[in-house]
CSV table of C-alpha atoms and ligand atoms in Angstrom, one decimal:
chain,number,residue,atom,x,y,z
A,622,MET,CA,63.0,-17.3,52.6
A,623,ALA,CA,64.4,-20.9,53.4
A,624,PRO,CA,68.2,-20.4,53.7
A,625,ARG,CA,70.8,-21.8,51.0
A,626,THR,CA,71.7,-25.5,51.5
A,627,MET,CA,75.1,-25.4,53.7
A,628,VAL,CA,77.6,-28.6,53.7
A,629,ALA,CA,80.1,-28.2,56.4
A,630,GLY,CA,82.9,-30.5,57.3
A,631,ASN,CA,84.3,-30.7,60.9
A,632,TRP,CA,88.0,-32.6,60.4
A,633,LYS,CA,88.2,-32.6,64.4
A,634,MET,CA,91.9,-33.3,65.4
A,635,ASN,CA,92.6,-35.2,62.0
A,636,LEU,CA,94.5,-33.8,58.9
A,637,GLY,CA,97.4,-31.8,59.3
A,638,PRO,CA,99.1,-29.3,57.0
A,639,ALA,CA,100.2,-31.7,54.5
A,640,GLU,CA,97.5,-34.1,54.2
A,641,ALA,CA,95.0,-31.4,54.6
A,642,ALA,CA,97.2,-30.1,50.9
A,643,ASP,CA,96.4,-33.2,49.5
A,644,PHE,CA,92.7,-33.0,50.2
A,645,ALA,CA,92.3,-29.9,48.5
A,646,GLN,CA,94.3,-30.8,45.7
A,647,GLU,CA,91.7,-34.1,45.3
A,648,LEU,CA,88.8,-32.1,46.5
A,649,THR,CA,86.7,-31.9,42.9
A,650,LEU,CA,83.1,-30.5,43.6
A,651,PRO,CA,80.4,-30.8,41.0
A,652,PRO,CA,80.5,-27.5,38.8
A,653,SER,CA,76.7,-27.2,39.3
A,654,THR,CA,77.3,-26.7,43.4
A,655,ARG,CA,74.9,-24.2,44.7
A,656,SER,CA,75.2,-25.1,48.1
A,657,GLU,CA,77.4,-23.5,50.7
A,658,VAL,CA,80.8,-25.4,51.5
A,659,VAL,CA,82.3,-24.8,54.7
A,660,LEU,CA,85.7,-26.5,55.7
A,661,PHE,CA,86.9,-26.5,59.8
A,662,PRO,CA,90.2,-28.2,59.5
A,663,PRO,CA,92.1,-28.3,62.6
A,664,ALA,CA,93.5,-24.3,63.0
A,665,LEU,CA,97.4,-25.5,62.1
A,666,SER,CA,96.2,-26.8,58.7
A,667,LEU,CA,94.2,-24.1,57.7
A,668,ALA,CA,96.7,-21.9,55.7
A,669,ALA,CA,98.0,-25.1,53.8
A,670,LEU,CA,94.3,-25.7,52.9
A,671,ARG,CA,93.4,-22.2,51.9
A,672,GLU,CA,96.5,-22.4,49.7
A,673,GLU,CA,95.9,-25.1,47.7
A,674,LEU,CA,92.0,-25.1,47.3
A,675,SER,CA,91.3,-23.2,43.8
A,676,ASP,CA,89.6,-20.1,43.8
A,677,GLU,CA,86.9,-21.8,41.9
A,678,SER,CA,85.9,-24.3,44.7
A,679,GLU,CA,84.7,-21.4,46.8
A,680,VAL,CA,84.9,-23.2,49.8
A,681,ALA,CA,84.8,-21.5,52.8
A,682,LEU,CA,87.0,-21.6,56.0
A,683,GLY,CA,86.6,-22.0,59.5
A,684,VAL,CA,88.0,-22.8,62.9
A,685,GLN,CA,86.5,-25.3,65.5
A,686,ASN,CA,86.9,-23.1,68.6
A,687,VAL,CA,87.8,-19.7,70.1
A,688,HIS,CA,88.6,-18.0,73.2
A,689,TRP,CA,86.2,-15.1,73.9
A,690,GLU,CA,89.4,-12.6,74.4
A,691,ALA,CA,91.3,-10.9,71.7
A,692,SER,CA,94.4,-11.9,72.8
A,693,GLY,CA,96.2,-12.1,76.2
A,694,ALA,CA,97.9,-14.8,78.4
A,695,TYR,CA,95.7,-17.7,77.5
A,696,THR,CA,97.8,-20.7,76.5
A,697,GLY,CA,96.9,-23.1,74.0
A,698,GLU,CA,93.7,-21.2,72.9
A,699,LEU,CA,93.1,-18.9,69.7
A,700,SER,CA,91.2,-15.2,68.8
A,701,VAL,CA,88.7,-14.8,66.6
A,702,PRO,CA,90.9,-11.7,65.1
A,703,MET,CA,93.9,-14.2,64.6
A,704,ALA,CA,91.1,-16.9,63.1
A,705,ALA,CA,89.8,-14.0,60.6
A,706,GLU,CA,93.4,-12.9,59.4
A,707,ALA,CA,94.4,-16.5,58.8
A,708,GLY,CA,91.3,-16.6,56.4
A,709,ALA,CA,88.5,-18.3,58.8
A,710,THR,CA,84.9,-16.7,58.1
A,711,PHE,CA,83.2,-19.5,60.2
A,712,VAL,CA,83.6,-20.9,64.1
A,713,LEU,CA,82.2,-23.7,65.1
A,714,VAL,CA,80.9,-23.0,69.4
A,715,GLY,CA,79.5,-25.6,71.9
A,716,HIS,CA,80.5,-28.4,69.5
A,717,SER,CA,79.6,-31.6,71.9
A,718,GLU,CA,83.2,-32.4,72.0
A,719,ARG,CA,83.9,-29.1,73.3
A,720,ARG,CA,80.9,-29.7,76.0
A,721,HIS,CA,81.5,-33.0,77.1
A,722,ILE,CA,85.1,-33.7,76.9
A,723,PHE,CA,86.2,-30.4,77.4
A,724,GLY,CA,83.6,-29.1,80.2
A,725,GLU,CA,82.6,-26.3,77.8
A,726,GLY,CA,78.9,-24.5,79.2
A,727,ASP,CA,76.3,-22.6,78.3
A,728,ASP,CA,78.3,-19.5,79.6
A,729,ASP,CA,81.3,-20.4,77.2
A,730,ALA,CA,79.1,-20.6,74.4
A,731,SER,CA,77.4,-17.4,74.9
A,732,ARG,CA,80.7,-15.3,75.5
A,733,LYS,CA,82.2,-17.3,72.4
A,734,VAL,CA,79.3,-16.1,70.0
A,735,GLU,CA,79.5,-13.1,71.0
A,736,ALA,CA,83.0,-12.8,70.4
A,737,VAL,CA,82.6,-14.6,67.2
A,738,LEU,CA,79.9,-12.0,66.1
A,739,ARG,CA,82.2,-8.9,67.3
A,740,GLY,CA,84.9,-9.8,65.2
A,741,GLY,CA,82.6,-10.0,62.0
A,742,LEU,CA,82.7,-13.8,61.6
A,743,THR,CA,79.9,-16.3,61.6
A,744,PRO,CA,79.2,-18.8,64.3
A,745,VAL,CA,78.2,-22.0,64.2
A,746,LEU,CA,76.2,-23.2,67.4
A,747,CYS,CA,76.1,-26.4,68.0
A,748,VAL,CA,73.3,-28.3,70.5
A,749,GLY,CA,72.3,-31.8,71.2
A,750,GLU,CA,71.0,-34.2,73.7
A,751,THR,CA,73.1,-37.2,75.2
A,752,LEU,CA,71.3,-40.4,75.0
A,753,GLU,CA,70.6,-40.1,79.0
A,754,GLU,CA,68.7,-37.1,78.5
A,755,ARG,CA,67.0,-38.4,75.2
A,756,LYS,CA,65.7,-41.6,77.6
A,757,ARG,CA,64.5,-39.3,80.1
A,758,GLY,CA,62.3,-37.1,77.1
A,759,GLU,CA,64.4,-34.3,77.4
A,760,VAL,CA,65.3,-33.5,73.9
A,761,ALA,CA,63.3,-30.2,73.8
A,762,GLY,CA,64.6,-28.8,77.2
A,763,VAL,CA,68.2,-29.6,76.4
A,764,ILE,CA,68.6,-27.8,73.2
A,765,LEU,CA,66.5,-25.1,74.0
A,766,ARG,CA,68.4,-24.4,77.2
A,767,GLN,CA,71.4,-24.9,75.1
A,768,LEU,CA,70.0,-22.3,72.1
A,769,GLU,CA,68.8,-19.8,74.7
A,770,ALA,CA,71.6,-19.4,76.5
A,771,VAL,CA,72.7,-17.7,73.6
A,772,LEU,CA,70.0,-15.9,72.5
A,773,GLU,CA,69.8,-14.2,75.9
A,774,SER,CA,72.7,-11.9,75.1
A,775,GLY,CA,71.3,-8.8,74.2
A,776,GLU,CA,74.7,-8.1,72.0
A,777,VAL,CA,73.9,-11.1,70.2
A,778,ARG,CA,70.1,-10.4,69.2
A,779,GLU,CA,70.9,-6.9,68.4
A,780,ARG,CA,74.0,-8.3,66.0
A,781,ILE,CA,71.9,-10.9,64.3
A,782,ALA,CA,69.0,-8.5,63.6
A,783,SER,CA,71.7,-5.9,61.8
A,784,GLU,CA,73.0,-8.2,59.4
A,785,ALA,CA,75.2,-10.7,60.8
A,786,ARG,CA,74.7,-14.6,60.5
A,787,LEU,CA,74.1,-16.8,63.0
A,788,LEU,CA,73.7,-20.8,61.9
A,789,LEU,CA,73.1,-23.5,64.3
A,790,ALA,CA,73.8,-27.6,64.2
A,791,TYR,CA,71.3,-29.9,65.9
A,792,GLU,CA,73.6,-32.6,66.8
A,793,PRO,CA,72.4,-35.6,69.2
A,794,VAL,CA,75.2,-36.6,70.8
A,795,TRP,CA,74.4,-40.2,70.6
A,796,ALA,CA,74.8,-40.1,66.8
A,797,ILE,CA,78.3,-38.3,66.6
A,798,GLY,CA,80.5,-40.9,65.6
A,799,THR,CA,78.5,-44.2,66.4
A,800,GLY,CA,77.2,-44.7,62.8
A,801,GLU,CA,74.0,-44.2,64.4
A,802,THR,CA,71.6,-41.2,62.8
A,803,ALA,CA,68.8,-39.6,63.6
A,804,THR,CA,65.7,-40.3,61.3
A,805,PRO,CA,65.1,-37.7,58.9
A,806,GLU,CA,61.8,-37.3,61.2
A,807,ASP,CA,63.4,-36.8,64.1
A,808,ALA,CA,65.9,-34.2,62.9
A,809,ALA,CA,63.0,-32.6,61.4
A,810,GLY,CA,61.0,-32.5,64.6
A,811,ALA,CA,64.1,-31.1,66.5
A,812,HIS,CA,64.6,-28.3,63.9
A,813,ARG,CA,61.1,-27.5,64.4
A,814,ILE,CA,61.8,-27.3,67.9
A,815,LEU,CA,64.5,-24.9,67.2
A,816,ARG,CA,62.8,-22.6,64.4
A,817,GLU,CA,60.2,-21.6,66.9
A,818,ARG,CA,62.6,-20.3,69.5
A,819,LEU,CA,64.2,-18.4,66.9
A,820,VAL,CA,61.5,-17.2,65.8
A,821,SER,CA,60.2,-16.2,69.1
A,822,TYR,CA,63.3,-14.4,70.0
A,823,LEU,CA,64.4,-13.0,66.7
A,824,GLY,CA,60.9,-12.3,64.9
A,825,ASP,CA,59.6,-13.9,62.2
A,826,THR,CA,61.9,-12.6,59.1
A,827,VAL,CA,65.7,-12.9,61.0
A,828,GLY,CA,64.3,-16.6,62.8
A,829,GLU,CA,63.0,-18.1,59.6
A,830,GLY,CA,66.5,-17.0,57.8
A,831,VAL,CA,69.0,-19.0,60.3
A,832,PRO,CA,69.9,-22.0,59.1
A,833,ILE,CA,69.8,-25.6,60.7
A,834,LEU,CA,72.3,-27.9,60.1
A,835,TYR,CA,71.8,-31.7,61.0
A,836,GLY,CA,74.9,-33.4,62.5
A,837,GLY,CA,75.8,-36.8,63.6
A,838,SER,CA,77.2,-39.8,61.4
A,839,VAL,CA,76.0,-37.8,58.3
A,840,LYS,CA,77.3,-40.0,55.1
A,841,PRO,CA,76.9,-40.3,51.2
A,842,ASP,CA,74.0,-42.9,51.6
A,843,ASN,CA,72.0,-40.7,54.2
A,844,ALA,CA,72.5,-37.1,53.3
A,845,GLY,CA,70.1,-37.2,50.7
A,846,ASP,CA,67.3,-38.3,53.0
A,847,LEU,CA,68.2,-35.6,55.9
A,848,LEU,CA,68.7,-32.8,53.3
A,849,SER,CA,65.0,-33.3,52.1
A,850,ALA,CA,63.3,-33.2,55.4
A,851,PRO,CA,61.8,-30.6,56.6
A,852,ASP,CA,63.5,-27.5,58.4
A,853,VAL,CA,66.8,-29.5,57.8
A,854,ASN,CA,69.2,-26.6,55.7
A,855,GLY,CA,72.4,-28.2,55.7
A,856,VAL,CA,74.9,-30.7,57.5
A,857,LEU,CA,77.6,-31.0,59.5
A,858,VAL,CA,79.8,-34.2,59.1
A,859,GLY,CA,82.5,-35.1,60.8
A,860,GLY,CA,84.1,-38.6,59.6
A,861,ALA,CA,82.7,-38.8,56.3
A,862,SER,CA,84.1,-34.9,55.7
A,863,LEU,CA,87.9,-36.8,56.0
A,864,ASP,CA,87.6,-37.9,52.3
A,865,PRO,CA,87.6,-36.0,49.3
A,866,SER,CA,85.3,-38.0,47.5
A,867,SER,CA,82.7,-38.9,49.8
A,868,PHE,CA,82.6,-35.4,50.5
A,869,ALA,CA,82.0,-34.0,47.5
A,870,ARG,CA,79.4,-36.8,47.2
A,871,ILE,CA,77.5,-35.0,50.4
A,872,VAL,CA,77.9,-31.6,48.7
A,873,ALA,CA,76.5,-33.2,45.7
A,874,GLN,CA,73.6,-33.6,47.1
A,875,GLY,CA,72.8,-31.0,48.9
A,876,GLY,CA,72.5,-29.6,45.1
B,193,LIG,P1,80.4,-37.6,62.7
B,193,LIG,O1,80.4,-36.2,63.3
B,193,LIG,O2,80.0,-37.4,61.2
B,193,LIG,O3,81.9,-38.2,62.5
B,193,LIG,O4,78.9,-37.9,63.1
B,193,LIG,C1,79.8,-35.0,63.5
B,193,LIG,C2,80.3,-33.7,64.1
B,193,LIG,O5,80.4,-33.8,65.2
B,193,LIG,O6,80.1,-32.6,63.7
């Protein structure tokens, strides 16, 4: 069965606690919203956002990154149990900015997904190729390597098989924050490649049920086309999620 559409907003390092509270007060989602809506504010803004969001809005919250240990001498990091206590239910793992600016590798992504699942939260694993990799014809090779690094973990496969959730986000690096978007056909092609590999590792039922989101310059005027592409089960929105009305317009297109 096709998973429920998800519309997620990644605020990156934007909107402090006061701005997050303002966002929540201004956010008006269509009453008929069926999509699952998630916001990933900076961790410091999560409490303010949670406080101000109305219960009826049913917006879930997540953090943009975690460390794989539960506690310890890791200056500047935050852990899964802390994120859960603060009200997060989702965690972004392996976002391209973590990979390319902060040097995170496939091993880090794998350890983080394990920790997130162990802590009872839902990981959103981000994968995507750079422009150079795309020009070299390496799209499939790169995104499958990033996915397999995580699916090779027996712990991850077992937890997903026994009810835990995993989500993927295909975010071509060249489309992030650039105003360039993959065409719905490009997105569908990459999603199909990921779907086949999910099914081969997890079996038909579980593999078909893993939602695959598209991310990279999603805006109110292109979200509808992307969301109706085959195998695109939702969108991960950066810049356009910072404004409550543009985010609400994207949510409306998710149904
Ligand atoms: P963008 O960011 O929508 O600003 O391109 C997407 C993302 O990085 O998740």
